[in-house]
Short mmCIF file of C-alpha atoms in Angstrom, two decimals:
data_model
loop_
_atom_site.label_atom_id
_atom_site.label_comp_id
_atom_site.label_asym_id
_atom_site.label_seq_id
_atom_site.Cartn_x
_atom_site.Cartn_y
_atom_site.Cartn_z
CA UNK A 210 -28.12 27.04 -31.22
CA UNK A 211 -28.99 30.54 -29.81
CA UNK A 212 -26.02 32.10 -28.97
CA UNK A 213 -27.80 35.49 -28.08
CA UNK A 214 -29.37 35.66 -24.71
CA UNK A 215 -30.52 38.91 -24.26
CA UNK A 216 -30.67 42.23 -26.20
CA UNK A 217 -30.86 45.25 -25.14
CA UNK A 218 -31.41 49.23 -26.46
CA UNK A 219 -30.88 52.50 -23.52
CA UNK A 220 -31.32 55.93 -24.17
CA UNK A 221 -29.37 58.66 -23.56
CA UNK A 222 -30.59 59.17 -19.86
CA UNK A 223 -29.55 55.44 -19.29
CA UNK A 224 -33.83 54.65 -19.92
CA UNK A 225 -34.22 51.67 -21.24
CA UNK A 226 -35.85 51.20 -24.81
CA UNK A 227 -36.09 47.85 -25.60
CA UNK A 228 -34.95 44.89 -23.60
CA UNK A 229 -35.22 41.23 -24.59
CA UNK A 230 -34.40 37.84 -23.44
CA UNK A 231 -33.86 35.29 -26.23
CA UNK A 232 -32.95 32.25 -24.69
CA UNK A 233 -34.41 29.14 -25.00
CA UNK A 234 -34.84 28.10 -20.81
CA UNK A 235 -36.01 31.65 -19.30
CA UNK A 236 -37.21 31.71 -16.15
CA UNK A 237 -38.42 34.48 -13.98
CA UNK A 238 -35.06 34.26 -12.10
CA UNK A 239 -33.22 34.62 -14.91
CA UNK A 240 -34.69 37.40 -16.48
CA UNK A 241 -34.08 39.64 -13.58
CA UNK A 242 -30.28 38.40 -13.79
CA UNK A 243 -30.52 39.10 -17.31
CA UNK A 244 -31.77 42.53 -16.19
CA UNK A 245 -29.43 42.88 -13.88
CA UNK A 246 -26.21 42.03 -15.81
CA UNK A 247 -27.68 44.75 -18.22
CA UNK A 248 -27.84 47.29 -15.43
CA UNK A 249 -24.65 46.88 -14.71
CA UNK A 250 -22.96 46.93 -17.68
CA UNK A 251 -24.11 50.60 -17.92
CA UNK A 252 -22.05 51.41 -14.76
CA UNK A 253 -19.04 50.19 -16.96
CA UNK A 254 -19.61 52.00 -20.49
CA UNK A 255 -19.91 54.99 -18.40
CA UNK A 256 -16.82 54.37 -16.82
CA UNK A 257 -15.14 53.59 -20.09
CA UNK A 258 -12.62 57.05 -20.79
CA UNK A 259 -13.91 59.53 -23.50
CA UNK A 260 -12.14 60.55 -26.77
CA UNK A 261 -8.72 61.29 -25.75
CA UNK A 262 -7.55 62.88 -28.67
CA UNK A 263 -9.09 65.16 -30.80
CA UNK A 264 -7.87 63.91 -34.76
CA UNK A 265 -8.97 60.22 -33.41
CA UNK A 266 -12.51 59.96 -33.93
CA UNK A 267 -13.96 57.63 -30.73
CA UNK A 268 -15.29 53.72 -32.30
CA UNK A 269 -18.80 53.26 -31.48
CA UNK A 270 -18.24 49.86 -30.45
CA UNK A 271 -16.78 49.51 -26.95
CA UNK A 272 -16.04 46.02 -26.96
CA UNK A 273 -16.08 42.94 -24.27
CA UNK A 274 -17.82 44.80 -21.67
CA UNK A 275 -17.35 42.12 -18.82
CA UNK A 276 -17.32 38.55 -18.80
CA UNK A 277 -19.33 36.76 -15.69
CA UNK A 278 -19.83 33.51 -15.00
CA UNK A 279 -22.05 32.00 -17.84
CA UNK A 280 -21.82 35.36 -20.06
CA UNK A 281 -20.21 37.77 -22.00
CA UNK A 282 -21.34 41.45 -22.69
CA UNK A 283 -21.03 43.60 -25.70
CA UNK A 284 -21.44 47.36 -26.07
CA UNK A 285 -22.26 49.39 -28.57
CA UNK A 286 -22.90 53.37 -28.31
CA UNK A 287 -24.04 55.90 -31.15
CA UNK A 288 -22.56 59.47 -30.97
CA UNK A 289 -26.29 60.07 -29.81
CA UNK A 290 -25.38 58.27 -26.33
CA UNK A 291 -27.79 55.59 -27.56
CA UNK A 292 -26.45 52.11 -26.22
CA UNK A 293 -26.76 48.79 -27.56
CA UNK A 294 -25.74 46.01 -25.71
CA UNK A 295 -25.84 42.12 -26.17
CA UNK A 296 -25.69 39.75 -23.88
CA UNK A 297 -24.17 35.77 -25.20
CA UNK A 298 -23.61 32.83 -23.69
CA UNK A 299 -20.05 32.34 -22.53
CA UNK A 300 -19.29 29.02 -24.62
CA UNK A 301 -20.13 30.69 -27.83
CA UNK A 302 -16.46 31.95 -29.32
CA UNK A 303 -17.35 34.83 -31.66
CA UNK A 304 -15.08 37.34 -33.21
CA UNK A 305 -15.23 40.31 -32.72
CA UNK A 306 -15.49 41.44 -36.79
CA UNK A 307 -18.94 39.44 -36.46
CA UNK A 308 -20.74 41.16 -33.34
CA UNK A 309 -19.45 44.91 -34.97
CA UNK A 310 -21.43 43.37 -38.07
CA UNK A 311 -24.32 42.39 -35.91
CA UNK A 312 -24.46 45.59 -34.01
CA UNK A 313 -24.28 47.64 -37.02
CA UNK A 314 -27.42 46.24 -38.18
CA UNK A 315 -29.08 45.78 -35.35
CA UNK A 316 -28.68 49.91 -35.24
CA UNK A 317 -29.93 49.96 -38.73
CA UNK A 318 -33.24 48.42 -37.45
CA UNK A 319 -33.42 50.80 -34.64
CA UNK A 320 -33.15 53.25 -37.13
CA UNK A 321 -36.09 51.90 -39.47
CA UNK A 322 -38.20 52.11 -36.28
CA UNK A 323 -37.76 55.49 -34.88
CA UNK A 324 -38.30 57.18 -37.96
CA UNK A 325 -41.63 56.22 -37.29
CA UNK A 326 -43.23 59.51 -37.17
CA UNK A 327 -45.73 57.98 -34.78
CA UNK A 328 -42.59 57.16 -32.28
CA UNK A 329 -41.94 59.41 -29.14
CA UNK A 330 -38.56 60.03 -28.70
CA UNK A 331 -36.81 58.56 -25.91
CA UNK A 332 -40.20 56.34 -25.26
CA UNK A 333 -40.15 52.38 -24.74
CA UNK A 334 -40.11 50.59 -28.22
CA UNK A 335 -43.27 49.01 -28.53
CA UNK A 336 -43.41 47.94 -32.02
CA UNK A 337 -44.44 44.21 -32.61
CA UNK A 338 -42.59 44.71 -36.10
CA UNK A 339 -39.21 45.58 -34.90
CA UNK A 340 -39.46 42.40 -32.24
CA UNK A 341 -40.27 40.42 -34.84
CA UNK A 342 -37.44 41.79 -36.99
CA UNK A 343 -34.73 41.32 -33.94
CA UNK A 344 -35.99 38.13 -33.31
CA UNK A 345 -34.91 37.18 -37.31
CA UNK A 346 -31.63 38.79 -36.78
CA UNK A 347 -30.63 36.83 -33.52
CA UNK A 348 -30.02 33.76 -35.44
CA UNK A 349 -26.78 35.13 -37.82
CA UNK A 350 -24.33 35.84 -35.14
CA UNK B 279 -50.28 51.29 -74.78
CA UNK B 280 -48.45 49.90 -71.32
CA UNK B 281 -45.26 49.65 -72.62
CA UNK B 282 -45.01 53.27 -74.31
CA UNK B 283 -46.34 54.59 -70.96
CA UNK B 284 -43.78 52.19 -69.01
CA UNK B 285 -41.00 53.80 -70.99
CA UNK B 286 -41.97 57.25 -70.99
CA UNK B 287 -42.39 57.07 -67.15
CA UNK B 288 -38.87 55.76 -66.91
CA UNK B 289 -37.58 58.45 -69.34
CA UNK B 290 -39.18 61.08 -67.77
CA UNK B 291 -38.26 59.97 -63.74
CA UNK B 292 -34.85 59.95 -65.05
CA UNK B 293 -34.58 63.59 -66.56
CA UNK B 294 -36.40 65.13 -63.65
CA UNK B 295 -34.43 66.54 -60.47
CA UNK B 296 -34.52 64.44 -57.60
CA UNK B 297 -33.60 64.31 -53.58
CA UNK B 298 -33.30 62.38 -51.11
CA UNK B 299 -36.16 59.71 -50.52
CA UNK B 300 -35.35 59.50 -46.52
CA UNK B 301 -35.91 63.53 -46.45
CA UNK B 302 -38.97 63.74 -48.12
CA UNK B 303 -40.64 60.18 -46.23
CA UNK B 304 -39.58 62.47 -43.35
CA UNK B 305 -40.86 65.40 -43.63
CA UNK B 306 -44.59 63.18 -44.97
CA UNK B 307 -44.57 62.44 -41.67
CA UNK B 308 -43.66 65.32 -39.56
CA UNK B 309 -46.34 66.70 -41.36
CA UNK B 310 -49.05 64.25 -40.44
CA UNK B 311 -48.43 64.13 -37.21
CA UNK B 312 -48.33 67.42 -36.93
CA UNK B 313 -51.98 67.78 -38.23
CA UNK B 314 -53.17 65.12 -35.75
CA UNK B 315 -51.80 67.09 -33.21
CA UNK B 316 -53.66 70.70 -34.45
CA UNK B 317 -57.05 68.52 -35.16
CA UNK B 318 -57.91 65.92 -32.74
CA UNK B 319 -60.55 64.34 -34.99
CA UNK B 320 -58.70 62.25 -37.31
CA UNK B 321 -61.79 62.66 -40.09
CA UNK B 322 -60.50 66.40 -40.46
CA UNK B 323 -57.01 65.48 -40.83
CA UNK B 324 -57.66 63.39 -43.74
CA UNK B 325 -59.78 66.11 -45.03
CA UNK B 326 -56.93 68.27 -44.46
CA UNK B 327 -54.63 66.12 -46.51
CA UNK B 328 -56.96 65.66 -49.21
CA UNK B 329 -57.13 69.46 -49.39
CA UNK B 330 -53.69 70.14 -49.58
CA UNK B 331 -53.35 67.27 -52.20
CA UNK B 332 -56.01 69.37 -54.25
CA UNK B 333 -53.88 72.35 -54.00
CA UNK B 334 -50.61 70.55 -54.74
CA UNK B 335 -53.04 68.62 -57.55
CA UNK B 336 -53.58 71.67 -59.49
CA UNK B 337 -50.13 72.95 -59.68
CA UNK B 338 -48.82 70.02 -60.48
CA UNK B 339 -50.43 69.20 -62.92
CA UNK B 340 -48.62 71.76 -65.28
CA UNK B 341 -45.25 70.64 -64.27
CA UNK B 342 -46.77 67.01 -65.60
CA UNK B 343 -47.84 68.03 -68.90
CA UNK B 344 -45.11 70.08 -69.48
CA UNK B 345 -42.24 67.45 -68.77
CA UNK B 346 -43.71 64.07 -70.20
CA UNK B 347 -45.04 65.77 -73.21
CA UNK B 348 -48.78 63.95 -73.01
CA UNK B 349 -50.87 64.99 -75.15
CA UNK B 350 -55.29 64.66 -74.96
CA UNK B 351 -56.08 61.14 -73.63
CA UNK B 352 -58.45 59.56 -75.79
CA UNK B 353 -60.61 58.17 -72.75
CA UNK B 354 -61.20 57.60 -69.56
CA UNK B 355 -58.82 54.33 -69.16
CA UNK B 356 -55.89 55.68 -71.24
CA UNK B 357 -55.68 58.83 -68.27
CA UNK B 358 -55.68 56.06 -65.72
CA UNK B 359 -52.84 53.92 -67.27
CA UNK B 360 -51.22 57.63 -67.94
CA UNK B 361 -51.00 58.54 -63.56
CA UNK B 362 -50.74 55.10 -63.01
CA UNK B 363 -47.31 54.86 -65.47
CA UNK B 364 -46.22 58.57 -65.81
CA UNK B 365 -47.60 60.53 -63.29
CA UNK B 366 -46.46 58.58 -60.25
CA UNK B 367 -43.50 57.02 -61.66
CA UNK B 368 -42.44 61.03 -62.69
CA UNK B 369 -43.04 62.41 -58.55
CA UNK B 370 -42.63 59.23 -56.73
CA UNK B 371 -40.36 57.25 -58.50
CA UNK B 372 -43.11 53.93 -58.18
CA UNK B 373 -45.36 52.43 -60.77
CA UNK B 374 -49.00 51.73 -59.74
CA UNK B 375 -51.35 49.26 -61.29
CA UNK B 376 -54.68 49.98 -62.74
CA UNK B 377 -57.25 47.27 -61.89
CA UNK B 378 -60.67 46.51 -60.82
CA UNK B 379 -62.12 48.63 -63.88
CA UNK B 380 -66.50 48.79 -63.33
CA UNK B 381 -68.71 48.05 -66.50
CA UNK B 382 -68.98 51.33 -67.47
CA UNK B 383 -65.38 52.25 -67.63
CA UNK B 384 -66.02 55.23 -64.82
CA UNK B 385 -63.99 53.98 -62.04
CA UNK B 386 -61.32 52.23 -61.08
CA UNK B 387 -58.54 51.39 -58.31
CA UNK B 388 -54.79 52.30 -58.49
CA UNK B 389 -52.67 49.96 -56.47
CA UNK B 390 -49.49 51.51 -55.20
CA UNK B 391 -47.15 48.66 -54.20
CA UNK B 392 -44.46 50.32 -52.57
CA UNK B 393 -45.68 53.78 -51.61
CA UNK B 394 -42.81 56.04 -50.62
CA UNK B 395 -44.87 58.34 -48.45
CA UNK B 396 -45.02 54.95 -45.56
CA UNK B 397 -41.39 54.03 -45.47
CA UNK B 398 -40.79 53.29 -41.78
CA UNK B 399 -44.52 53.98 -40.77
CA UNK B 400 -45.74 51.79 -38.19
CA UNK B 401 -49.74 53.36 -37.39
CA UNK B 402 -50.30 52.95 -33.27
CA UNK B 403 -53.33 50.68 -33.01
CA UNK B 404 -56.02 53.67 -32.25
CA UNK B 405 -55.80 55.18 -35.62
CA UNK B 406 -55.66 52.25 -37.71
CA UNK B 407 -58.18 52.31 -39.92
CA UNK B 408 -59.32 55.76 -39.26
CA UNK B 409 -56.32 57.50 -40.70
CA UNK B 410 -55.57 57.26 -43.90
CA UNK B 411 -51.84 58.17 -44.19
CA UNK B 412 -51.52 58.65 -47.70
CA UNK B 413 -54.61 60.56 -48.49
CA UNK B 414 -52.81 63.41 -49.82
CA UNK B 415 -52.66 61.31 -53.03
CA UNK B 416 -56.46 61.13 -53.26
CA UNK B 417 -56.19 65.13 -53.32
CA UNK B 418 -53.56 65.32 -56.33
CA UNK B 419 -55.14 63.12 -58.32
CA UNK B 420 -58.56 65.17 -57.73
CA UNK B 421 -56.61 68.30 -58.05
CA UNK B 422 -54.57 67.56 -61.70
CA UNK B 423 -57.56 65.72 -63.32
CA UNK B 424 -59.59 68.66 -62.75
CA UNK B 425 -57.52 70.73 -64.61
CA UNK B 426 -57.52 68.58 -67.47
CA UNK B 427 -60.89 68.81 -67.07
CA UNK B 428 -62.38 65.93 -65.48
CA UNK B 429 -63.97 66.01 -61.51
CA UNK B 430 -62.97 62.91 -59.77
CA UNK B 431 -63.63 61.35 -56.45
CA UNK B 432 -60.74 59.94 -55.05
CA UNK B 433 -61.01 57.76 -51.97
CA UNK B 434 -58.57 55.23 -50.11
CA UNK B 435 -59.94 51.58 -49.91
CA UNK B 436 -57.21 50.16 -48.19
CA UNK B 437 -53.66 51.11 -46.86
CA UNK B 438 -51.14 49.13 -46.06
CA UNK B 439 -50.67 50.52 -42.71
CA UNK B 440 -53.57 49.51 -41.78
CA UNK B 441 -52.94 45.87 -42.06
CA UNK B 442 -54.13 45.50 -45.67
CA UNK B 443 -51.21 44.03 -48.22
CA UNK B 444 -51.50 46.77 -49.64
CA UNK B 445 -52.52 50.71 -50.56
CA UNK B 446 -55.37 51.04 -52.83
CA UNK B 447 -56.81 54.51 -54.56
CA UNK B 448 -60.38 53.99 -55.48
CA UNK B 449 -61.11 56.68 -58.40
CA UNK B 450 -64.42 57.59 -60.09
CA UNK B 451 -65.28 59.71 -62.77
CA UNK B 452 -68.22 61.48 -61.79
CA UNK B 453 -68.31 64.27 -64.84
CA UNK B 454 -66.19 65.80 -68.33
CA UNK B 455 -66.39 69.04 -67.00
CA UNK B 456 -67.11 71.02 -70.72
CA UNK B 457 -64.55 73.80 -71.74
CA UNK B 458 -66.17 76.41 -70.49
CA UNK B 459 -66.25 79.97 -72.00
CA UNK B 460 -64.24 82.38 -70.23
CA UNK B 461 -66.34 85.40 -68.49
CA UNK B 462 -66.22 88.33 -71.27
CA UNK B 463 -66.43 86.35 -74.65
CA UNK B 464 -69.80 86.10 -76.15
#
């Protein structure tokens, strides 16, 4: 079972890079809520304090962003301001060792595919490749 | 023959210097897409990179000699097996295969399985088969057999970018340039 529902890479400006919906039952409606949830969570990682102290180096991974209804949302951010966020299904009761795990590779990927010399910085992700290769890493969370 | 080559490639890739692979796929491609940038026509950027191949080709090829120790090859299919084994195992740190030989023993294709040069290269649709990435490898090899006296023509058949499994160097011998007498003696 899928616990992923939707992944999702922004860019420093808060432009969003790559955005996908991995649930099973997606319906127009739901995408836009999908969207939406996203959206919002950037409102809260911005809100989230900056490195307080100078020796203690900031974690890139910000934790439960906020829990709705049927979700929960994950965040992620690079000292780039690049932000990865996930998006999984309430029920699900991960830990938080495995989505660090899953994040961390998810930003290796992201990696692979923007040192694509062919890639324009800052520019939607349109490679069918790194879909295909998110789309393999959804199932180990 | 393969395995003394096999081993003397691995000898020699471990004595040489080396950096890192991520800094060097890196700058490949900064490079490439620089040229398409300068040329719009993407037939003189892969003359371009054939051209600076040559001129790498011929420098090079002194470096080779010097390291592995390789003395004359005996023909034409002992030089391939030696750039297949030595040559590209020594720069790139990958072993090619020699295949395909013709009747004559005059050409034949190298197939690079893992080519270093396209790590993380994804080709946007409009230059796919038009561009051929690696084709600064057809210019080396053109570039060092020359100096060892023998005029090659090296083209790409297929690249891996392009959708093809893999990349594959077609090479033909078209003449053994003779030693020619330097300008002075009689």
């Amino acid at each position: 079972m899928k616990k992923i529902v939707c992944v999702a890479i922004v860019g420093k400006n808060n432009n969003p890079l790559f955005i996908q919906d991995f649930s099973s039952g997606i319906t127009e409606e739901n995408k836009l809520k999908l969207h939406y949830i996203v959206h919002c969570s950037l409102d809260i990682i911005e809100d989230k304090p900056g490195p307080v102290k100078k020796n203690v180096p900031s974690d890139m991974y910000l934790g439960l962003l906020y829990p709705t209804e049927d979700y929960k949302v994950y965040g992620y951010m690079t000292n780039t301001k690049i932000k990865f966020i996930i998006v999984v299904l309430d029920t699900s009761d991960i830990k938080d060792s495995d989505i660090k795990i899953f994040f961390k590779r998810l930003q290796s990927l992201f990696i692979n595919t923007t040192s694509n010399p062919f890639y324009k910085r800052n520019s939607k992700i349109e490679s069918k490749k790194f879909l295909q290769e998110v789309t393999n890493l959804i199932p180990s969370l | 023959m393969n395995k003394k080559y096999d081993k003397l490639g691995s000898d020699v890739f471990n004595k040489v210097e080396k950096i890192n692979s991520e800094l060097f796929t890196l700058t490949y491609g900064a490079l490439v897409t620089q040229l398409i940038k300068d040329y719009e026509d993407i037939e003189q950027v892969n003359i371009k990179l054939e051209q600076m191949g040559y001129n790498i080709g011929i420098r090079l090829i002194e470096e080779f000699l010097a390291k592995s120790g390789i003395g004359r090859c005996t023909d034409f299919t002992e030089t391939a097996e030696v750039i297949a084994k030595v040559g590209f195992k020594m720069f790139l740190g990958v072993t090619c295969q020699v295949t395909d030989w013709d009747t004559e023993k005059k050409e034949f294709h190298l197939i690079i399985d893992d080519n270093p040069l396209s790590d993380f290269v994804e080709l946007p649709d409009h230059l796919k088969h038009k561009l051929y990435y690696s084709n600064i490898l057809c210019g080396v090899i053109r570039g060092a057999l020359e100096m060892v006296q023998m005029k090659v023509k090296c083209t790409f058949v297929k690249c891996s970018l392009s959708d093809d499994n893999t990349c594959s160097i077609k090479v033909v011998l078209e003449e053994v340039l003779s030693d020619l007498v330097p300008v002075g003696y009689d």
